[in-house]
mmCIF file of C-alpha atoms in Angstrom:
data_model
loop_
_atom_site.group_PDB
_atom_site.id
_atom_site.type_symbol
_atom_site.label_atom_id
_atom_site.label_comp_id
_atom_site.label_asym_id
_atom_site.label_seq_id
_atom_site.Cartn_x
_atom_site.Cartn_y
_atom_site.Cartn_z
ATOM 1 C CA UNK A 1 -48.538 163.001 365.758
ATOM 2 C CA UNK A 2 -50.939 164.467 363.278
ATOM 3 C CA UNK A 3 -47.990 165.616 361.198
ATOM 4 C CA UNK A 4 -46.553 162.071 361.201
ATOM 5 C CA UNK A 5 -49.821 160.719 359.889
ATOM 6 C CA UNK A 6 -49.858 163.259 357.124
ATOM 7 C CA UNK A 7 -46.287 162.412 356.122
ATOM 8 C CA UNK A 8 -47.096 158.695 356.142
ATOM 9 C CA UNK A 9 -50.125 159.331 353.967
ATOM 10 C CA UNK A 10 -48.048 161.369 351.507
ATOM 11 C CA UNK A 11 -45.390 158.683 351.324
ATOM 12 C CA UNK A 12 -48.018 156.030 350.745
ATOM 13 C CA UNK A 13 -49.617 158.073 347.958
ATOM 14 C CA UNK A 14 -46.257 158.647 346.332
ATOM 15 C CA UNK A 15 -45.446 154.960 346.527
ATOM 16 C CA UNK A 16 -48.798 154.061 344.957
ATOM 17 C CA UNK A 17 -48.216 156.566 342.130
ATOM 18 C CA UNK A 18 -44.725 155.159 341.532
ATOM 19 C CA UNK A 19 -46.108 151.629 341.485
ATOM 20 C CA UNK A 20 -48.759 152.591 338.948
ATOM 21 C CA UNK A 21 -46.113 154.339 336.795
ATOM 22 C CA UNK A 22 -43.813 151.323 336.963
ATOM 23 C CA UNK A 23 -46.668 149.006 336.082
ATOM 24 C CA UNK A 24 -47.606 151.216 333.151
ATOM 25 C CA UNK A 25 -44.018 151.283 331.936
ATOM 26 C CA UNK A 26 -43.810 147.512 332.114
ATOM 27 C CA UNK A 27 -47.042 147.156 330.115
ATOM 28 C CA UNK A 28 -45.861 149.621 327.492
ATOM 29 C CA UNK A 29 -42.498 147.871 327.203
ATOM 30 C CA UNK A 30 -44.266 144.537 326.813
ATOM 31 C CA UNK A 31 -46.492 145.946 324.060
ATOM 32 C CA UNK A 32 -43.403 147.393 322.339
ATOM 33 C CA UNK A 33 -41.667 144.016 322.396
ATOM 34 C CA UNK A 34 -44.759 142.286 321.013
ATOM 35 C CA UNK A 35 -45.067 144.850 318.229
ATOM 36 C CA UNK A 36 -41.356 144.538 317.403
ATOM 37 C CA UNK A 37 -41.609 140.742 317.284
ATOM 38 C CA UNK A 38 -44.660 140.925 315.005
ATOM 39 C CA UNK A 39 -42.875 143.397 312.747
ATOM 40 C CA UNK A 40 -39.820 141.151 312.526
ATOM 41 C CA UNK A 41 -42.037 138.153 311.735
ATOM 42 C CA UNK A 42 -43.889 139.980 308.960
ATOM 43 C CA UNK A 43 -40.604 141.283 307.578
ATOM 44 C CA UNK A 44 -39.226 137.729 307.400
ATOM 45 C CA UNK A 45 -42.405 136.509 305.707
ATOM 46 C CA UNK A 46 -42.199 139.320 303.150
ATOM 47 C CA UNK A 47 -38.564 138.515 302.449
ATOM 48 C CA UNK A 48 -39.369 134.863 301.911
ATOM 49 C CA UNK A 49 -42.226 135.771 299.578
ATOM 50 C CA UNK A 50 -40.009 138.072 297.529
ATOM 51 C CA UNK A 51 -37.333 135.387 297.299
ATOM 52 C CA UNK A 52 -40.033 132.947 296.205
ATOM 53 C CA UNK A 53 -41.193 135.330 293.478
ATOM 54 C CA UNK A 54 -37.645 135.663 292.116
ATOM 55 C CA UNK A 55 -37.152 131.899 292.218
ATOM 56 C CA UNK A 56 -40.514 131.295 290.548
ATOM 57 C CA UNK A 57 -39.731 133.818 287.808
ATOM 58 C CA UNK A 58 -36.349 132.227 287.106
ATOM 59 C CA UNK A 59 -37.929 128.773 287.055
ATOM 60 C CA UNK A 60 -40.686 129.996 284.731
ATOM 61 C CA UNK A 61 -38.169 131.475 282.282
ATOM 62 C CA UNK A 62 -36.083 128.292 282.382
ATOM 63 C CA UNK A 63 -39.091 126.118 281.555
ATOM 64 C CA UNK A 64 -40.205 128.577 278.871
ATOM 65 C CA UNK A 65 -36.786 128.379 277.182
ATOM 66 C CA UNK A 66 -36.872 124.581 277.372
ATOM 67 C CA UNK A 67 -40.352 124.570 275.801
ATOM 68 C CA UNK A 68 -39.277 126.803 272.914
ATOM 69 C CA UNK A 69 -36.151 124.713 272.249
ATOM 70 C CA UNK A 70 -38.223 121.531 272.268
ATOM 71 C CA UNK A 71 -40.649 123.066 269.779
ATOM 72 C CA UNK A 72 -37.787 124.097 267.490
ATOM 73 C CA UNK A 73 -36.298 120.590 267.580
ATOM 74 C CA UNK A 74 -39.729 119.042 266.937
ATOM 75 C CA UNK A 75 -40.531 121.164 263.891
ATOM 76 C CA UNK A 76 -37.002 120.740 262.541
ATOM 77 C CA UNK A 77 -37.384 116.976 262.809
ATOM 78 C CA UNK A 78 -40.767 117.180 261.069
ATOM 79 C CA UNK A 79 -39.175 119.202 258.269
ATOM 80 C CA UNK A 80 -36.325 116.700 257.917
ATOM 81 C CA UNK A 81 -38.773 113.794 257.742
ATOM 82 C CA UNK A 82 -40.890 115.517 255.065
ATOM 83 C CA UNK A 83 -37.794 116.439 253.035
ATOM 84 C CA UNK A 84 -36.600 112.834 253.193
ATOM 85 C CA UNK A 85 -40.049 111.639 252.121
ATOM 86 C CA UNK A 86 -40.054 114.012 249.158
ATOM 87 C CA UNK A 87 -36.578 112.841 248.103
ATOM 88 C CA UNK A 88 -37.690 109.203 248.283
ATOM 89 C CA UNK A 89 -40.788 109.960 246.238
ATOM 90 C CA UNK A 90 -38.704 111.867 243.676
ATOM 91 C CA UNK A 91 -36.263 108.936 243.375
ATOM 92 C CA UNK A 92 -39.016 106.432 242.605
ATOM 93 C CA UNK A 93 -39.118 107.575 238.969
ATOM 94 C CA UNK A 94 -41.894 106.257 236.784
ATOM 95 C CA UNK A 95 -43.732 107.714 233.784
ATOM 96 C CA UNK A 96 -44.839 110.714 235.836
ATOM 97 C CA UNK A 97 -41.983 111.553 238.219
ATOM 98 C CA UNK A 98 -42.792 113.247 241.486
ATOM 99 C CA UNK A 99 -41.452 116.802 241.644
ATOM 100 C CA UNK A 100 -41.249 118.289 245.164
ATOM 101 C CA UNK A 101 -43.303 121.406 245.705
ATOM 102 C CA UNK A 102 -40.299 123.360 246.952
ATOM 103 C CA UNK A 103 -38.389 122.397 243.789
ATOM 104 C CA UNK A 104 -41.124 124.038 241.716
ATOM 105 C CA UNK A 105 -40.990 127.089 243.975
ATOM 106 C CA UNK A 106 -37.225 127.275 243.486
ATOM 107 C CA UNK A 107 -37.587 127.139 239.691
ATOM 108 C CA UNK A 108 -40.327 129.755 239.800
ATOM 109 C CA UNK A 109 -38.293 132.173 241.908
ATOM 110 C CA UNK A 110 -35.139 131.687 239.822
ATOM 111 C CA UNK A 111 -37.100 132.113 236.575
ATOM 112 C CA UNK A 112 -38.759 135.217 237.926
ATOM 113 C CA UNK A 113 -35.407 136.671 238.996
ATOM 114 C CA UNK A 114 -33.796 136.006 235.608
ATOM 115 C CA UNK A 115 -36.755 137.284 233.587
ATOM 116 C CA UNK A 116 -37.740 140.288 235.692
ATOM 117 C CA UNK A 117 -35.156 142.586 234.112
ATOM 118 C CA UNK A 118 -36.389 142.238 230.540
ATOM 119 C CA UNK A 119 -40.018 141.520 231.314
ATOM 120 C CA UNK A 120 -40.810 145.129 232.148
ATOM 121 C CA UNK A 121 -39.333 146.374 228.880
ATOM 122 C CA UNK A 122 -41.183 143.794 226.811
ATOM 123 C CA UNK A 123 -44.465 144.538 228.573
ATOM 124 C CA UNK A 124 -45.033 140.855 229.222
ATOM 125 C CA UNK A 125 -47.143 141.356 232.348
ATOM 126 C CA UNK A 126 -46.505 141.393 236.063
ATOM 127 C CA UNK A 127 -43.234 139.840 237.177
ATOM 128 C CA UNK A 128 -44.891 138.324 240.255
ATOM 129 C CA UNK A 129 -47.437 136.300 238.324
ATOM 130 C CA UNK A 130 -45.839 135.515 234.954
ATOM 131 C CA UNK A 131 -42.702 133.521 234.147
ATOM 132 C CA UNK A 132 -40.916 132.554 230.929
ATOM 133 C CA UNK A 133 -43.121 131.958 227.897
ATOM 134 C CA UNK A 134 -46.249 133.400 229.518
ATOM 135 C CA UNK A 135 -46.622 130.570 232.074
ATOM 136 C CA UNK A 136 -47.862 131.498 235.510
ATOM 137 C CA UNK A 137 -45.383 130.708 238.238
ATOM 138 C CA UNK A 138 -47.990 129.262 240.531
ATOM 139 C CA UNK A 139 -48.738 126.436 238.087
ATOM 140 C CA UNK A 140 -47.215 122.980 238.772
ATOM 141 C CA UNK A 141 -43.885 122.297 237.110
ATOM 142 C CA UNK A 142 -43.932 119.495 234.519
ATOM 143 C CA UNK A 143 -40.790 117.620 233.508
ATOM 144 C CA UNK A 144 -40.641 115.360 230.465
ATOM 145 C CA UNK A 145 -38.066 112.732 231.432
ATOM 146 C CA UNK A 146 -38.515 110.917 228.108
ATOM 147 C CA UNK A 147 -36.676 113.735 226.337
ATOM 148 C CA UNK A 148 -33.660 113.832 228.627
ATOM 149 C CA UNK A 149 -30.300 114.400 226.958
ATOM 150 C CA UNK A 150 -26.773 113.797 228.103
ATOM 151 C CA UNK A 151 -24.634 116.726 229.193
ATOM 152 C CA UNK A 152 -21.070 117.034 230.494
ATOM 153 C CA UNK A 153 -20.340 119.218 233.490
ATOM 154 C CA UNK A 154 -17.750 121.840 232.608
ATOM 155 C CA UNK A 155 -16.683 122.636 236.176
ATOM 156 C CA UNK A 156 -17.705 121.738 239.696
ATOM 157 C CA UNK A 157 -20.748 123.432 241.167
ATOM 158 C CA UNK A 158 -22.000 123.519 244.759
ATOM 159 C CA UNK A 159 -25.754 123.580 245.138
ATOM 160 C CA UNK A 160 -27.114 126.762 246.662
ATOM 161 C CA UNK A 161 -30.092 124.977 248.223
ATOM 162 C CA UNK A 162 -31.829 121.606 248.276
ATOM 163 C CA UNK A 163 -33.546 122.260 244.926
ATOM 164 C CA UNK A 164 -30.215 122.096 243.069
ATOM 165 C CA UNK A 165 -27.700 119.314 242.411
ATOM 166 C CA UNK A 166 -24.037 119.260 243.342
ATOM 167 C CA UNK A 167 -21.959 118.844 240.189
ATOM 168 C CA UNK A 168 -18.440 117.504 239.655
ATOM 169 C CA UNK A 169 -16.284 118.534 236.733
ATOM 170 C CA UNK A 170 -16.371 116.235 233.666
ATOM 171 C CA UNK A 171 -19.190 114.033 234.960
ATOM 172 C CA UNK A 172 -22.037 113.201 232.594
ATOM 173 C CA UNK A 173 -25.644 113.713 233.698
ATOM 174 C CA UNK A 174 -29.059 113.714 232.039
ATOM 175 C CA UNK A 175 -30.905 116.999 231.633
ATOM 176 C CA UNK A 176 -34.128 118.267 230.106
ATOM 177 C CA UNK A 177 -36.019 121.526 229.854
ATOM 178 C CA UNK A 178 -38.287 122.701 232.638
ATOM 179 C CA UNK A 179 -41.827 123.829 232.061
ATOM 180 C CA UNK A 180 -42.050 126.775 232.205
ATOM 181 C CA UNK A 181 -38.666 127.054 230.498
ATOM 182 C CA UNK A 182 -35.947 128.797 232.483
ATOM 183 C CA UNK A 183 -33.129 130.693 230.775
ATOM 184 C CA UNK A 184 -30.653 129.880 233.539
ATOM 185 C CA UNK A 185 -31.591 126.395 234.783
ATOM 186 C CA UNK A 186 -32.410 122.929 233.481
ATOM 187 C CA UNK A 187 -33.842 119.918 235.245
ATOM 188 C CA UNK A 188 -31.120 117.321 235.785
ATOM 189 C CA UNK A 189 -30.899 113.688 236.843
ATOM 190 C CA UNK A 190 -27.744 112.495 238.566
ATOM 191 C CA UNK A 191 -28.142 108.829 239.358
ATOM 192 C CA UNK A 192 -31.082 108.700 241.740
ATOM 193 C CA UNK A 193 -30.845 112.392 242.561
ATOM 194 C CA UNK A 194 -32.883 114.958 240.643
ATOM 195 C CA UNK A 195 -32.882 118.728 240.783
ATOM 196 C CA UNK A 196 -31.952 121.988 239.096
ATOM 197 C CA UNK A 197 -28.617 122.532 237.332
ATOM 198 C CA UNK A 198 -27.342 125.824 235.861
ATOM 199 C CA UNK A 199 -27.043 125.926 232.077
ATOM 200 C CA UNK A 200 -23.717 127.767 232.178
ATOM 201 C CA UNK A 201 -22.028 124.714 233.734
ATOM 202 C CA UNK A 202 -23.243 122.240 231.076
ATOM 203 C CA UNK A 203 -22.103 121.124 227.639
ATOM 204 C CA UNK A 204 -24.720 119.191 225.702
ATOM 205 C CA UNK A 205 -23.330 115.927 224.297
ATOM 206 C CA UNK A 206 -26.307 114.667 222.330
ATOM 207 C CA UNK A 207 -26.363 117.879 220.301
ATOM 208 C CA UNK A 208 -22.738 117.273 219.245
ATOM 209 C CA UNK A 209 -23.553 113.729 218.085
ATOM 210 C CA UNK A 210 -26.560 114.986 216.132
ATOM 211 C CA UNK A 211 -24.313 117.521 214.395
ATOM 212 C CA UNK A 212 -21.758 114.814 213.550
ATOM 213 C CA UNK A 213 -24.493 112.594 212.084
ATOM 214 C CA UNK A 214 -25.886 115.454 210.023
ATOM 215 C CA UNK A 215 -22.472 116.605 208.738
ATOM 216 C CA UNK A 216 -21.831 113.668 206.314
ATOM 217 C CA UNK A 217 -25.347 114.004 204.936
ATOM 218 C CA UNK A 218 -24.785 117.680 204.276
ATOM 219 C CA UNK A 219 -21.451 116.966 202.599
ATOM 220 C CA UNK A 220 -23.037 114.277 200.427
ATOM 221 C CA UNK A 221 -25.756 116.687 199.426
ATOM 222 C CA UNK A 222 -23.145 119.050 198.049
#
């Protein structure tokens, strides 16, 4: 009977140990599931945040491109408006015609380009500061419209920029010298339009009439 009690006690102790082990396993498994769930939740949050960063970056670049394009259109429109205003002012005429600033810059650059080759040999000064006839290129350009003469266009000419005039063959325009004088260009008036015209494309008409008027006088003198 004593042996039966001992066996019963051993079985009871073993059962208690097994119960404690099972309970511990259940607790550990529960903790593992909680940790796995928390890990999955944080992983999903991180994924969403990374996707949000990519979306935000793409949206930022898209709005940046739109901003730059809007700026370009705005400044282009401002430039067009100012160019139109300068053309309207130049077409008003009057005793002192308005000459656009960029037109003067175009004459200065063209004069400098044409005179730079011989200027160094003549020792006429720096090519960046001095133009034809000793005039500084940064001085305002003056045009004497009272001394305009007629000229016939020898062949058609397409303007290289907005400072020049488009010319058609055999049309007659009015031209005068620029100040400072340019070897390659004259200041022309074509209806309401004014601008630079190349000398090589022009034939002066008033000079021919002056020669015809002077010829009989010279013959009579002989």
